[in-house]
XYZ file of C-alpha atoms in Angstrom:
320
model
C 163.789 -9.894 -86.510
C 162.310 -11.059 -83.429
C 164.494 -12.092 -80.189
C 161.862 -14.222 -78.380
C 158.382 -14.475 -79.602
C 157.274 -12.521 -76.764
C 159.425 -9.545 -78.144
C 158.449 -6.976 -80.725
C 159.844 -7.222 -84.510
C 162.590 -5.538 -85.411
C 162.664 -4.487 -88.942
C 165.031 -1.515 -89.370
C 167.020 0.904 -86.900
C 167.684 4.446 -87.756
C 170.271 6.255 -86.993
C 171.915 9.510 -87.511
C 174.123 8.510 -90.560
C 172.976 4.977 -90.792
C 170.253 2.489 -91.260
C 169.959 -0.709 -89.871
C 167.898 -3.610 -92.077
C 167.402 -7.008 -90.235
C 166.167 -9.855 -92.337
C 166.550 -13.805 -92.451
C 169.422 -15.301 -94.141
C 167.590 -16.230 -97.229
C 167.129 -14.773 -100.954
C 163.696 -14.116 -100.754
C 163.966 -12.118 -98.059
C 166.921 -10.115 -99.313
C 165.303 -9.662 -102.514
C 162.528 -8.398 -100.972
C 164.472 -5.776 -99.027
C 165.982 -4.146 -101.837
C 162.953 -3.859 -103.624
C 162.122 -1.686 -100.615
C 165.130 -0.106 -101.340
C 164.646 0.441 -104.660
C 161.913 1.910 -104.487
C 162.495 4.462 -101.801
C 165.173 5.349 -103.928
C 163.026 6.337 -107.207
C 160.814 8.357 -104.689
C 163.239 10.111 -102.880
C 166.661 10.525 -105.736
C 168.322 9.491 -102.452
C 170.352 6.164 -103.543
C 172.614 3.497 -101.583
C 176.626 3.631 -101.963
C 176.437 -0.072 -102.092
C 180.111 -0.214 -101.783
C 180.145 1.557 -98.495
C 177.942 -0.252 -96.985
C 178.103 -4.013 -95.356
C 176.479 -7.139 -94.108
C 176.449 -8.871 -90.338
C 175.547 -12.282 -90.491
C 175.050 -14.407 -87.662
C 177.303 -16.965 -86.160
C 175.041 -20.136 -87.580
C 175.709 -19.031 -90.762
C 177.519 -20.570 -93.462
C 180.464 -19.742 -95.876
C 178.277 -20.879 -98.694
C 174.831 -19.017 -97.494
C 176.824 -15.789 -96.933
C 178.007 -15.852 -100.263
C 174.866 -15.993 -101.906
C 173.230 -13.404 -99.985
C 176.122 -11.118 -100.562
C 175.485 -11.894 -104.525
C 172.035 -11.636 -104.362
C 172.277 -7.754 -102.539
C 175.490 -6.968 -104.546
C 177.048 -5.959 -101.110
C 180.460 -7.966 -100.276
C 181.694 -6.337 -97.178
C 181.613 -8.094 -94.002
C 181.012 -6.311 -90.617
C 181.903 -1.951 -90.622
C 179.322 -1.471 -88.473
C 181.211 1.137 -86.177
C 180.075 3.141 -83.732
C 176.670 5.312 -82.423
C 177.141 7.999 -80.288
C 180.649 6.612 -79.519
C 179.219 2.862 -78.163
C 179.822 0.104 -80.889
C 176.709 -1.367 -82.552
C 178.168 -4.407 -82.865
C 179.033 -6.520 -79.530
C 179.546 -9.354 -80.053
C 183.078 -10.046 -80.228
C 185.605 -10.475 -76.985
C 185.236 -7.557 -74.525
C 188.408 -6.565 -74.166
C 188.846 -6.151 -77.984
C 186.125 -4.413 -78.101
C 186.770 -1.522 -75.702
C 190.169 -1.240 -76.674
C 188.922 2.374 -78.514
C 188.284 3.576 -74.610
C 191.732 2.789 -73.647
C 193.604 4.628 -77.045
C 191.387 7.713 -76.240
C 192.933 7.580 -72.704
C 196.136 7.437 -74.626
C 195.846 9.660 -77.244
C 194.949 12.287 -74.334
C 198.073 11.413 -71.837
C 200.157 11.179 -74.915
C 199.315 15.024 -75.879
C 199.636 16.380 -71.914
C 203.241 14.401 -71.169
C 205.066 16.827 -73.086
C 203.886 19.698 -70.648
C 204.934 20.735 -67.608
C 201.999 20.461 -65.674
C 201.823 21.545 -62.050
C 200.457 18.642 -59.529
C 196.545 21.103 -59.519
C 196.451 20.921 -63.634
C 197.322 17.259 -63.504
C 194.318 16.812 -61.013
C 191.931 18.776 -63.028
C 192.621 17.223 -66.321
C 192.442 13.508 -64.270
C 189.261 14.247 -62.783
C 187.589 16.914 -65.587
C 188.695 14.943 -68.926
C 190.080 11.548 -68.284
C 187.751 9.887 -64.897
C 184.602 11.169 -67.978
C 185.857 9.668 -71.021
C 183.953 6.193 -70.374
C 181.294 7.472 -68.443
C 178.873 7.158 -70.915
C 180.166 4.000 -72.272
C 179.656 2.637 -68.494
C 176.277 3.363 -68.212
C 175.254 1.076 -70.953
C 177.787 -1.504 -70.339
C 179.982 -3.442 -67.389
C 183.649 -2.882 -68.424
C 186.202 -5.759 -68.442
C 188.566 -5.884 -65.463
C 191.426 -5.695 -67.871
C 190.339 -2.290 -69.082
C 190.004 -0.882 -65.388
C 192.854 -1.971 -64.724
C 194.660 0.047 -67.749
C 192.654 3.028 -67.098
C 193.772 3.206 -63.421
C 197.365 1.995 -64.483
C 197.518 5.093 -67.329
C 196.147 7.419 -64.961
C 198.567 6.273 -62.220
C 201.581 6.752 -64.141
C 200.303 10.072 -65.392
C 199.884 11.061 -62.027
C 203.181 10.153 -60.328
C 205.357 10.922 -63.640
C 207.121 14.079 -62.627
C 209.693 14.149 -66.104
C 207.819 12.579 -68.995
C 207.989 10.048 -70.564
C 209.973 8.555 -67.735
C 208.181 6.193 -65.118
C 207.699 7.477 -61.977
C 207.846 6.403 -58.570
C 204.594 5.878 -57.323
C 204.692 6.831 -53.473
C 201.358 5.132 -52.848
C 201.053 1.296 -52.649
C 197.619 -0.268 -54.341
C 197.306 -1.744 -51.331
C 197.266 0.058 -47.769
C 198.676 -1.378 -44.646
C 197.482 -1.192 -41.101
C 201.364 -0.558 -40.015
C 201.855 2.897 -42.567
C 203.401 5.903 -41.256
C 199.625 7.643 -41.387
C 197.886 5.252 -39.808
C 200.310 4.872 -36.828
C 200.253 8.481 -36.759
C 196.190 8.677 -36.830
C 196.172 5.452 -33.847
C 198.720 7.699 -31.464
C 196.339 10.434 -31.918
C 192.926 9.612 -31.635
C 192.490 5.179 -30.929
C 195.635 4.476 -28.958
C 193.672 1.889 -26.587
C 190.855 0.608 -29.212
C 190.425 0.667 -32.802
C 189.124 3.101 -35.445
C 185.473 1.718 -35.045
C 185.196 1.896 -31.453
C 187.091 5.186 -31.398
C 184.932 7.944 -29.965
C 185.062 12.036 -30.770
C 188.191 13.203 -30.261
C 188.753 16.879 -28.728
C 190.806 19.624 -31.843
C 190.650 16.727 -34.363
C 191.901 17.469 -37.813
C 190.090 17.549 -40.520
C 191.217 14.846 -41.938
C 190.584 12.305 -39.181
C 186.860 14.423 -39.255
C 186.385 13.309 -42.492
C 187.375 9.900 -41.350
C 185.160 9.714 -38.620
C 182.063 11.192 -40.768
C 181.922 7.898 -43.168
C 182.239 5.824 -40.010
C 178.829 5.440 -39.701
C 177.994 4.339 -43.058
C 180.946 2.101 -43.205
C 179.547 0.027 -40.396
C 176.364 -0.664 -41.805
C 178.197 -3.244 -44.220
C 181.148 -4.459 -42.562
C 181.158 -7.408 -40.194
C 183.400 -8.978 -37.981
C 185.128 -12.513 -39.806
C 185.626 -14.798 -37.407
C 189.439 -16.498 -36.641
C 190.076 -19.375 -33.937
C 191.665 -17.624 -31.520
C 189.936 -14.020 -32.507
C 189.210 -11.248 -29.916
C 185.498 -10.643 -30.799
C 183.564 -9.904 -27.663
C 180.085 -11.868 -28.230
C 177.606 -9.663 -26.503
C 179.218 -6.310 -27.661
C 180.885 -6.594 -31.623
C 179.138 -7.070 -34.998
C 179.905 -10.272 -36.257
C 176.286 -12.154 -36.745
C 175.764 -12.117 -40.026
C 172.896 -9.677 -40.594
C 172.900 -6.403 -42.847
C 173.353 -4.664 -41.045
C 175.743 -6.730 -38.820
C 175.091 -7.013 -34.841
C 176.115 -8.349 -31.733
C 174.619 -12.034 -30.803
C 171.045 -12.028 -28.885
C 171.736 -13.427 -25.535
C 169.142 -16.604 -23.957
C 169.235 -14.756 -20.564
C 169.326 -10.756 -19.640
C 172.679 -11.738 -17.344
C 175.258 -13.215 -19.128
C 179.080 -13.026 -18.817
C 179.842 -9.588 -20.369
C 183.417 -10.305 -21.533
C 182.552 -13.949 -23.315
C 184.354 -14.092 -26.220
C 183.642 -15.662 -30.058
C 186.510 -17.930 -29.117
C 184.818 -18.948 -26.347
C 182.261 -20.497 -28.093
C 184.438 -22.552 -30.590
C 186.168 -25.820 -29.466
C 189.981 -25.320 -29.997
C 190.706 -28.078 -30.966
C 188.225 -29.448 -34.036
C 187.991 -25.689 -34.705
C 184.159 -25.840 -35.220
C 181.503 -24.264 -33.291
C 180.408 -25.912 -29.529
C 176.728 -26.662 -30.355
C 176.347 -27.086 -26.598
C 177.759 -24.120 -25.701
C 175.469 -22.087 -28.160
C 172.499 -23.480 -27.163
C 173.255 -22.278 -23.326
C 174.306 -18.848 -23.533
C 172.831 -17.420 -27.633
C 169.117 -16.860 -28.679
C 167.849 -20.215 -30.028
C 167.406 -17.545 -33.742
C 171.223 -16.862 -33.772
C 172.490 -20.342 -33.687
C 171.571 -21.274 -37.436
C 173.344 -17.958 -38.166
C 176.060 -18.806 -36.625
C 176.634 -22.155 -37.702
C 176.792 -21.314 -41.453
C 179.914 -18.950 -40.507
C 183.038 -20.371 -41.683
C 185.751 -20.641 -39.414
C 189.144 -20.100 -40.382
C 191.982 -21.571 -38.383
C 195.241 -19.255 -39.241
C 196.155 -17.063 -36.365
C 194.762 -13.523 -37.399
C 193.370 -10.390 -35.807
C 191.480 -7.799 -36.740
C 189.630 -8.852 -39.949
C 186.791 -7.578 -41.548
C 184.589 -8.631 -44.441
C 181.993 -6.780 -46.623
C 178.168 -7.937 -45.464
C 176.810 -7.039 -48.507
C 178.820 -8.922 -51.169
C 179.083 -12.740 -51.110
C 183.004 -12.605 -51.743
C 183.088 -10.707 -48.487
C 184.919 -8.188 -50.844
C 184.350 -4.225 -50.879
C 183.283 -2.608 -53.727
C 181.664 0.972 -54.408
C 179.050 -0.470 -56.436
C 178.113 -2.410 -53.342
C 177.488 0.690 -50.459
């Protein structure tokens, strides 16, 4: 079998308990694989279980052709190709089907533990020890569907929070974090009462959680960006918003420019695009194409940020 003609031929894959034989869809070719067969067999006394074994044709291939070549290698079951070192040899059917096994073995496991009483440390060690590494090698060969992320963090979740199995829990932290939580009204009193968690500067006695915080700082603002609103706040000689990776503050034409001037400044209210007149006097002649591919959006928002290095604008680990 060849994929392109620039590739290699494939003839056979061997495996720990199984062989692979790739051939056209025709007699003569099938023929002439078992007479390979047949006569590794006299050599070795090693013979075939022809009824264990099974045939994967190809999608172009017809009820009729199928049929024939299943006659002619007296082999008549379809597909059983199953698994290799726990990834399935055969991938060509839907995704989420196919990774289904991933999400039973996440199952099966949670199923065994929920009858336990498990202390909130054991729950954490089995989470992070067995069930985080059950598709980690299945994820290094292969991009999982959303849908099964989603059920892994889902199962995981409701292990987690489940405090009297097999009854739902309450889960006492939201997917989604808010600006206005309890913490982080508690972390702005503290340490960025009069600016924001970016601008924030070393605090005296922190705690060691808002050290922590502070640490990734810096390598957080190497791929956010300021988005831009209407009627936003963004100072234009002083916050990141030009779209750059890393993000910066716009190049000014002169060395004395107003030092306040705000993004809004430079928009006209009231089409809600950019004042090509007004760019051209105050920003570096290099910044205004920049600029002028930002989109501006027109709801009345603060504080916004988007992910430089993605094209969604959208965070992900995969992208730091």
């Amino acid at each position: 079998m060849r994929v392109t003609r620039a590739c290699p031929t494939v003839s056979h894959l061997l495996f720990v308990d199984d062989s692979l034989f790739f051939c056209k869809a025709e007699l003569c070719e099938c023929e002439e694989v078992m007479k390979v067969v047949m006569t590794y067999d006299k050599a070795s006394g090693q013979y075939i279980n022809f009824d264990k074994s099974s045939l994967l044709f190809g999608k172009r291939i017809n009820a009729a052709t199928r049929q024939e070549n299943k006659d002619a290698l007296g082999i008549h079951n379809d597909g059983g190709m199953g698994k290799y070192l726990e990834i399935p040899k055969d991938i060509s059917a839907s995704k989420c089907k196919l990774f289904t096994f991933l999400k039973d073995s996440l199952m099966h496991r949670v199923n065994v533990w929920t009858g336990r009483w498990l202390s909130k440390g054991m729950k954490e060690v089995m989470i992070k020890s067995i069930l985080l590494a059950l598709p980690t090698y299945v994820m290094s060969t292969f991009m999982l569907p959303l849908e099964i992320c989603e059920n892994f963090a889902s199962t995981i979740a409701q292990f987690w929070w489940s405090s009297y199995p097999p009854k739902r829990g309450i889960h006492w932290a939201k997917w989604k974090k808010y600006p206005d939580s309890l913490v982080a009204q508690v972390l702005r009193g503290r340490y960025y009462r009069m600016t924001s968690p970016l601008k924030a500067i070393s605090a005296s006695s922190p705690s060691y959680v808002w050290t922590s915080i502070f640490a990734a700082r810096k390598l957080l603002l190497l791929g956010i960006r300021q988005k831009i609103h209407s009627c936003y706040k963004i100072k234009v000689w002083k916050d990141s918003w030009i779209p750059m990776t890393p993000a910066r503050p716009a190049t000014p034409v002169a060395s004395v420019m107003h030092p306040n001037m705000r993004v809004s400044d430079l928009i006209n209210q009231e089409s809600k695009e950019w004042d090509v007149r007004l760019l051209q006097d105050y920003v570096h002649p290099d910044d205004i194409p920049l600029i002028r591919s930002m989109a501006i959006s027109s709801t009345h928002r603060c504080d916004t940020f988007c992910w430089n290095y993605k094209r969604n604008d959208q965070y992900t680990v995969k992208s730091r």
